[in-house]
Every structure is written in C-alpha cells, then in structure tokens.
Amino acid sequence: MTPEDIAGTLTELFSAEVVKSIAPGSWQVETADFRLLVLLSEDNTWLRVLLPIMPLQEATAFITQFLEANFDDTQETRYAVYDDVVWGVFQHNSGTLTNGDFANAIARLISLYQAGVHDVFNNLVETRIREIIKAAKQQGQSLEATMQNLDRFYAEGLLGDIDQNAQGREQVLAAWQRQLERLWMEI
C-alpha cells in the first residue's frame, strides 16, 4: 500500500473530517470513542496501526489473559504495552498489504478496543471457576456440595460484597450455578 492508498482507505472507513495527516506517512483518526494512529516506517516498508485500549494500571491483573488472547484470539492484531498503556497493534509489510487486510485489521483493533477488559476478565473468571471445580473434585465433592459451600461463603461474608442485598446475592449465586454446570463435566 502506498501512502495515498492508506489515506484513501482511512477516508473510506471513517470520514475526511476525522482522518488527519499528522506528518508525512502518519495519520490520526480521532472519533468521539477512540484515537487510532497509522504510522509508516521512514522507508515506507512497514505499516503500524495503534489503538490505545486502557491504562496499564487498570490492566495489570489481566496481563496473562491479554498474552493468552494474543496466542488464540487476536488474529492479525496484538495487545502490546508501551508507556504505561495497553495498545492494540497491527504491523505489516506495506508492500504486500492489501486494502482489504488493512480494513480488516482496523476493524479488529476497534473490536479489541470495544471489548476492553471484558473478554480477558471473562477468561480469568473461567480459569478461576475451573480451579474451583478441580479442587472440589479432588475433595470428592459433588456439584451440589460445591454450590452449598459457595452459598455458605456468601452467607458468611467470605465472598461477595458485604453490603450486597439478598437479590444481588441470588443473582451472583445463579451465575455461579450456570458456570459450574457448564464446566463441571469438562473437568
């Protein structure tokens, strides 16, 4: 892709009002929701697209899940960390990059941005539930006994919010039940 192709594709995907050339070989797309950066290397052989996802401080607990997502879920894009920010990144040789692949990569980056920490949080929760199931099964507990223990932990205040009302507690326990039932036979 040439710089002209890149600028044209960005304008097609967004609008001329939000696509700004910030330097030769560099563009910024600033919308109400996000700021996307597109950078060509000095020799125009490599293209990098960057989208800040969240401050690193907010993501620290999920770094393992972000790296696991890089392995399985992010396809041609990646999570990266730079300057205390978690970024969505796409890099490609500009000479072999097609408009379609460029547009798909941008769509994928926007999807990572929109998911934020939601998907990696769910992966962390599922990992923890799997650990609970393994421990329960090693102790010879049934699904029902495991649920009774969780119910007791919530009733005694060992789990959950101390100010949680009965309806909130029931919703949380119903979510536990669904997840335990979904994963129980897999482990």
mmCIF file of C-alpha atoms in Angstrom:
data_model
loop_
_atom_site.group_PDB
_atom_site.id
_atom_site.type_symbol
_atom_site.label_atom_id
_atom_site.label_comp_id
_atom_site.label_asym_id
_atom_site.label_seq_id
_atom_site.Cartn_x
_atom_site.Cartn_y
_atom_site.Cartn_z
ATOM 1 C CA MET A 1 0.000 0.000 0.000
ATOM 2 C CA THR A 2 1.213 3.449 -0.830
ATOM 3 C CA PRO A 3 0.679 6.427 1.456
ATOM 4 C CA GLU A 4 -2.077 7.548 -0.915
ATOM 5 C CA ASP A 5 -3.777 4.120 -0.642
ATOM 6 C CA ILE A 6 -3.591 4.283 3.144
ATOM 7 C CA ALA A 7 -5.072 7.788 3.276
ATOM 8 C CA GLY A 8 -7.810 6.783 0.836
ATOM 9 C CA THR A 9 -8.740 3.653 2.780
ATOM 10 C CA LEU A 10 -8.836 5.577 6.057
ATOM 11 C CA THR A 11 -11.134 8.178 4.481
ATOM 12 C CA GLU A 12 -13.396 5.410 3.131
ATOM 13 C CA LEU A 13 -13.567 3.694 6.528
ATOM 14 C CA PHE A 14 -14.114 6.860 8.533
ATOM 15 C CA SER A 15 -14.548 10.329 7.075
ATOM 16 C CA ALA A 16 -12.306 13.109 5.863
ATOM 17 C CA GLU A 17 -13.315 15.116 8.957
ATOM 18 C CA VAL A 18 -11.774 12.643 11.420
ATOM 19 C CA VAL A 19 -8.744 11.492 9.372
ATOM 20 C CA LYS A 20 -5.809 13.847 9.796
ATOM 21 C CA SER A 21 -2.341 13.593 8.312
ATOM 22 C CA ILE A 22 -0.116 14.472 11.276
ATOM 23 C CA ALA A 23 3.210 14.116 9.420
ATOM 24 C CA PRO A 24 4.388 12.519 6.191
ATOM 25 C CA GLY A 25 3.473 8.822 6.497
ATOM 26 C CA SER A 26 1.463 9.331 9.700
ATOM 27 C CA TRP A 27 -2.279 9.650 10.203
ATOM 28 C CA GLN A 28 -4.571 10.027 13.155
ATOM 29 C CA VAL A 29 -8.212 9.054 13.213
ATOM 30 C CA GLU A 30 -9.916 10.744 16.137
ATOM 31 C CA THR A 31 -13.551 9.912 16.821
ATOM 32 C CA ALA A 32 -15.704 10.532 19.866
ATOM 33 C CA ASP A 33 -14.862 6.976 21.009
ATOM 34 C CA PHE A 34 -11.199 6.378 20.133
ATOM 35 C CA ARG A 35 -7.977 7.664 18.622
ATOM 36 C CA LEU A 36 -6.306 5.438 16.032
ATOM 37 C CA LEU A 37 -2.753 6.064 14.817
ATOM 38 C CA VAL A 38 -1.386 4.827 11.485
ATOM 39 C CA LEU A 39 2.367 5.086 11.006
ATOM 40 C CA LEU A 40 4.651 4.178 8.126
ATOM 41 C CA SER A 41 8.313 3.471 8.752
ATOM 42 C CA GLU A 42 10.782 6.080 7.456
ATOM 43 C CA ASP A 43 11.450 3.985 4.347
ATOM 44 C CA ASN A 44 7.702 3.269 3.861
ATOM 45 C CA THR A 45 8.249 -0.516 4.050
ATOM 46 C CA TRP A 46 6.367 -1.192 7.288
ATOM 47 C CA LEU A 47 2.995 -0.042 8.464
ATOM 48 C CA ARG A 48 1.935 0.065 12.088
ATOM 49 C CA VAL A 49 -1.600 0.771 13.312
ATOM 50 C CA LEU A 50 -2.022 1.589 17.014
ATOM 51 C CA LEU A 51 -5.096 1.998 19.187
ATOM 52 C CA PRO A 52 -4.815 2.697 22.934
ATOM 53 C CA ILE A 53 -7.008 0.246 24.848
ATOM 54 C CA MET A 54 -6.569 1.244 28.502
ATOM 55 C CA PRO A 55 -4.047 2.409 31.089
ATOM 56 C CA LEU A 56 -1.666 -0.358 32.128
ATOM 57 C CA GLN A 57 -2.571 0.192 35.782
ATOM 58 C CA GLU A 58 -6.172 -0.914 35.047
ATOM 59 C CA ALA A 59 -4.991 -3.943 33.075
ATOM 60 C CA THR A 60 -2.214 -5.251 35.321
ATOM 61 C CA ALA A 61 -4.349 -8.002 36.881
ATOM 62 C CA PHE A 62 -5.141 -9.311 33.391
ATOM 63 C CA ILE A 63 -1.728 -9.286 31.689
ATOM 64 C CA THR A 64 -1.645 -13.089 31.468
ATOM 65 C CA GLN A 65 -5.073 -13.109 29.818
ATOM 66 C CA PHE A 66 -4.002 -10.414 27.335
ATOM 67 C CA LEU A 67 -0.996 -12.536 26.357
ATOM 68 C CA GLU A 68 -3.186 -15.639 26.073
ATOM 69 C CA ALA A 69 -5.538 -13.647 23.821
ATOM 70 C CA ASN A 70 -2.528 -12.793 21.621
ATOM 71 C CA PHE A 71 -1.947 -16.512 21.201
ATOM 72 C CA ASP A 72 -5.519 -17.572 20.456
ATOM 73 C CA ASP A 73 -7.935 -14.719 19.824
ATOM 74 C CA THR A 74 -6.475 -11.529 18.388
ATOM 75 C CA GLN A 75 -5.748 -12.883 14.905
ATOM 76 C CA GLU A 76 -3.564 -10.437 12.941
ATOM 77 C CA THR A 77 -3.612 -7.849 15.735
ATOM 78 C CA ARG A 78 -1.875 -7.973 19.100
ATOM 79 C CA TYR A 79 -2.046 -6.471 22.538
ATOM 80 C CA ALA A 80 1.121 -4.621 23.467
ATOM 81 C CA VAL A 81 2.330 -2.456 26.336
ATOM 82 C CA TYR A 82 4.156 0.821 25.876
ATOM 83 C CA ASP A 83 4.421 3.951 28.005
ATOM 84 C CA ASP A 84 2.045 2.618 30.700
ATOM 85 C CA VAL A 85 -0.724 1.933 28.162
ATOM 86 C CA VAL A 86 -2.120 -1.317 26.753
ATOM 87 C CA TRP A 87 -2.377 -0.912 22.988
ATOM 88 C CA GLY A 88 -3.967 -2.820 20.170
ATOM 89 C CA VAL A 89 -1.308 -3.106 17.461
ATOM 90 C CA PHE A 90 -1.167 -4.250 13.842
ATOM 91 C CA GLN A 91 2.102 -4.353 11.896
ATOM 92 C CA HIS A 92 2.581 -5.428 8.305
ATOM 93 C CA ASN A 93 4.900 -5.037 5.355
ATOM 94 C CA SER A 94 3.285 -2.190 3.434
ATOM 95 C CA GLY A 95 4.357 -3.614 0.071
ATOM 96 C CA THR A 96 2.258 -6.759 0.478
ATOM 97 C CA LEU A 97 -0.625 -5.277 2.447
ATOM 98 C CA THR A 98 -3.977 -5.146 0.661
ATOM 99 C CA ASN A 99 -6.738 -2.617 1.266
ATOM 100 C CA GLY A 100 -8.987 -5.437 2.482
ATOM 101 C CA ASP A 101 -6.431 -6.720 5.002
ATOM 102 C CA PHE A 102 -5.781 -3.170 6.188
ATOM 103 C CA ALA A 103 -9.509 -2.523 6.686
ATOM 104 C CA ASN A 104 -9.946 -5.884 8.468
ATOM 105 C CA ALA A 105 -7.045 -5.140 10.808
ATOM 106 C CA ILE A 106 -8.543 -1.765 11.724
ATOM 107 C CA ALA A 107 -11.923 -3.401 12.373
ATOM 108 C CA ARG A 108 -10.207 -5.995 14.572
ATOM 109 C CA LEU A 109 -8.378 -3.282 16.544
ATOM 110 C CA ILE A 110 -11.628 -1.417 17.115
ATOM 111 C CA SER A 111 -13.169 -4.695 18.303
ATOM 112 C CA LEU A 112 -10.310 -5.148 20.813
ATOM 113 C CA TYR A 113 -10.852 -1.584 22.000
ATOM 114 C CA GLN A 114 -14.602 -2.086 22.402
ATOM 115 C CA ALA A 115 -14.098 -5.335 24.312
ATOM 116 C CA GLY A 116 -11.659 -3.554 26.624
ATOM 117 C CA VAL A 117 -11.030 -5.773 29.607
ATOM 118 C CA HIS A 118 -14.394 -7.558 29.325
ATOM 119 C CA ASP A 119 -13.195 -10.601 27.337
ATOM 120 C CA VAL A 120 -9.966 -11.064 29.279
ATOM 121 C CA PHE A 121 -11.869 -10.684 32.565
ATOM 122 C CA ASN A 122 -14.267 -13.440 31.488
ATOM 123 C CA ASN A 123 -11.286 -15.664 30.635
ATOM 124 C CA LEU A 124 -9.816 -15.019 34.084
ATOM 125 C CA VAL A 125 -13.126 -15.846 35.757
ATOM 126 C CA GLU A 126 -13.446 -19.065 33.776
ATOM 127 C CA THR A 127 -9.901 -20.056 34.777
ATOM 128 C CA ARG A 128 -10.767 -19.486 38.441
ATOM 129 C CA ILE A 129 -14.009 -21.465 38.149
ATOM 130 C CA ARG A 130 -12.075 -24.341 36.585
ATOM 131 C CA GLU A 131 -9.662 -24.240 39.541
ATOM 132 C CA ILE A 132 -12.605 -24.357 41.980
ATOM 133 C CA ILE A 133 -14.077 -27.359 40.146
ATOM 134 C CA LYS A 134 -10.726 -29.189 40.165
ATOM 135 C CA ALA A 135 -10.305 -28.579 43.892
ATOM 136 C CA ALA A 136 -13.885 -29.661 44.616
ATOM 137 C CA LYS A 137 -13.497 -32.846 42.594
ATOM 138 C CA GLN A 138 -10.169 -33.642 44.263
ATOM 139 C CA GLN A 139 -12.004 -33.434 47.576
ATOM 140 C CA GLY A 140 -14.726 -35.717 46.231
ATOM 141 C CA GLN A 141 -17.404 -33.017 46.278
ATOM 142 C CA SER A 142 -20.396 -33.087 44.001
ATOM 143 C CA LEU A 143 -21.674 -30.095 42.066
ATOM 144 C CA GLU A 144 -24.426 -29.688 44.650
ATOM 145 C CA ALA A 145 -21.970 -29.733 47.571
ATOM 146 C CA THR A 146 -19.759 -27.191 45.808
ATOM 147 C CA MET A 147 -22.745 -24.881 45.337
ATOM 148 C CA GLN A 148 -23.689 -25.308 49.000
ATOM 149 C CA ASN A 149 -20.160 -24.270 50.003
ATOM 150 C CA LEU A 150 -20.327 -21.194 47.775
ATOM 151 C CA ASP A 151 -23.751 -20.318 49.195
ATOM 152 C CA ARG A 152 -22.328 -20.643 52.714
ATOM 153 C CA PHE A 153 -19.301 -18.479 51.809
ATOM 154 C CA TYR A 154 -21.639 -15.739 50.541
ATOM 155 C CA ALA A 155 -23.916 -16.055 53.580
ATOM 156 C CA GLU A 156 -20.929 -15.756 55.935
ATOM 157 C CA GLY A 157 -19.495 -12.784 54.005
ATOM 158 C CA LEU A 158 -16.362 -14.614 52.852
ATOM 159 C CA LEU A 159 -17.337 -13.969 49.232
ATOM 160 C CA GLY A 160 -19.259 -11.104 47.673
ATOM 161 C CA ASP A 161 -19.854 -7.532 48.684
ATOM 162 C CA ILE A 162 -20.539 -7.010 52.363
ATOM 163 C CA ASP A 163 -23.392 -4.610 51.502
ATOM 164 C CA GLN A 164 -24.933 -6.880 48.880
ATOM 165 C CA ASN A 165 -28.674 -7.359 49.231
ATOM 166 C CA ALA A 166 -30.441 -10.742 49.010
ATOM 167 C CA GLN A 167 -31.490 -10.227 45.378
ATOM 168 C CA GLY A 168 -27.915 -9.381 44.339
ATOM 169 C CA ARG A 169 -26.602 -12.416 46.197
ATOM 170 C CA GLU A 170 -29.135 -14.664 44.456
ATOM 171 C CA GLN A 171 -28.123 -13.293 41.052
ATOM 172 C CA VAL A 172 -24.448 -13.941 41.766
ATOM 173 C CA LEU A 173 -25.159 -17.460 43.005
ATOM 174 C CA ALA A 174 -27.292 -18.158 39.915
ATOM 175 C CA ALA A 175 -24.350 -17.060 37.743
ATOM 176 C CA TRP A 176 -22.045 -19.372 39.730
ATOM 177 C CA GLN A 177 -24.522 -22.215 39.242
ATOM 178 C CA ARG A 178 -24.667 -21.675 35.464
ATOM 179 C CA GLN A 179 -20.905 -21.563 35.125
ATOM 180 C CA LEU A 180 -20.310 -24.574 37.360
ATOM 181 C CA GLU A 181 -22.913 -26.607 35.478
ATOM 182 C CA ARG A 182 -21.422 -25.557 32.136
ATOM 183 C CA LEU A 183 -17.864 -26.543 33.079
ATOM 184 C CA TRP A 184 -18.384 -29.374 35.591
ATOM 185 C CA MET A 185 -18.321 -32.241 33.103
ATOM 186 C CA GLU A 186 -15.342 -30.828 31.151
ATOM 187 C CA ILE A 187 -13.016 -31.108 34.139
#
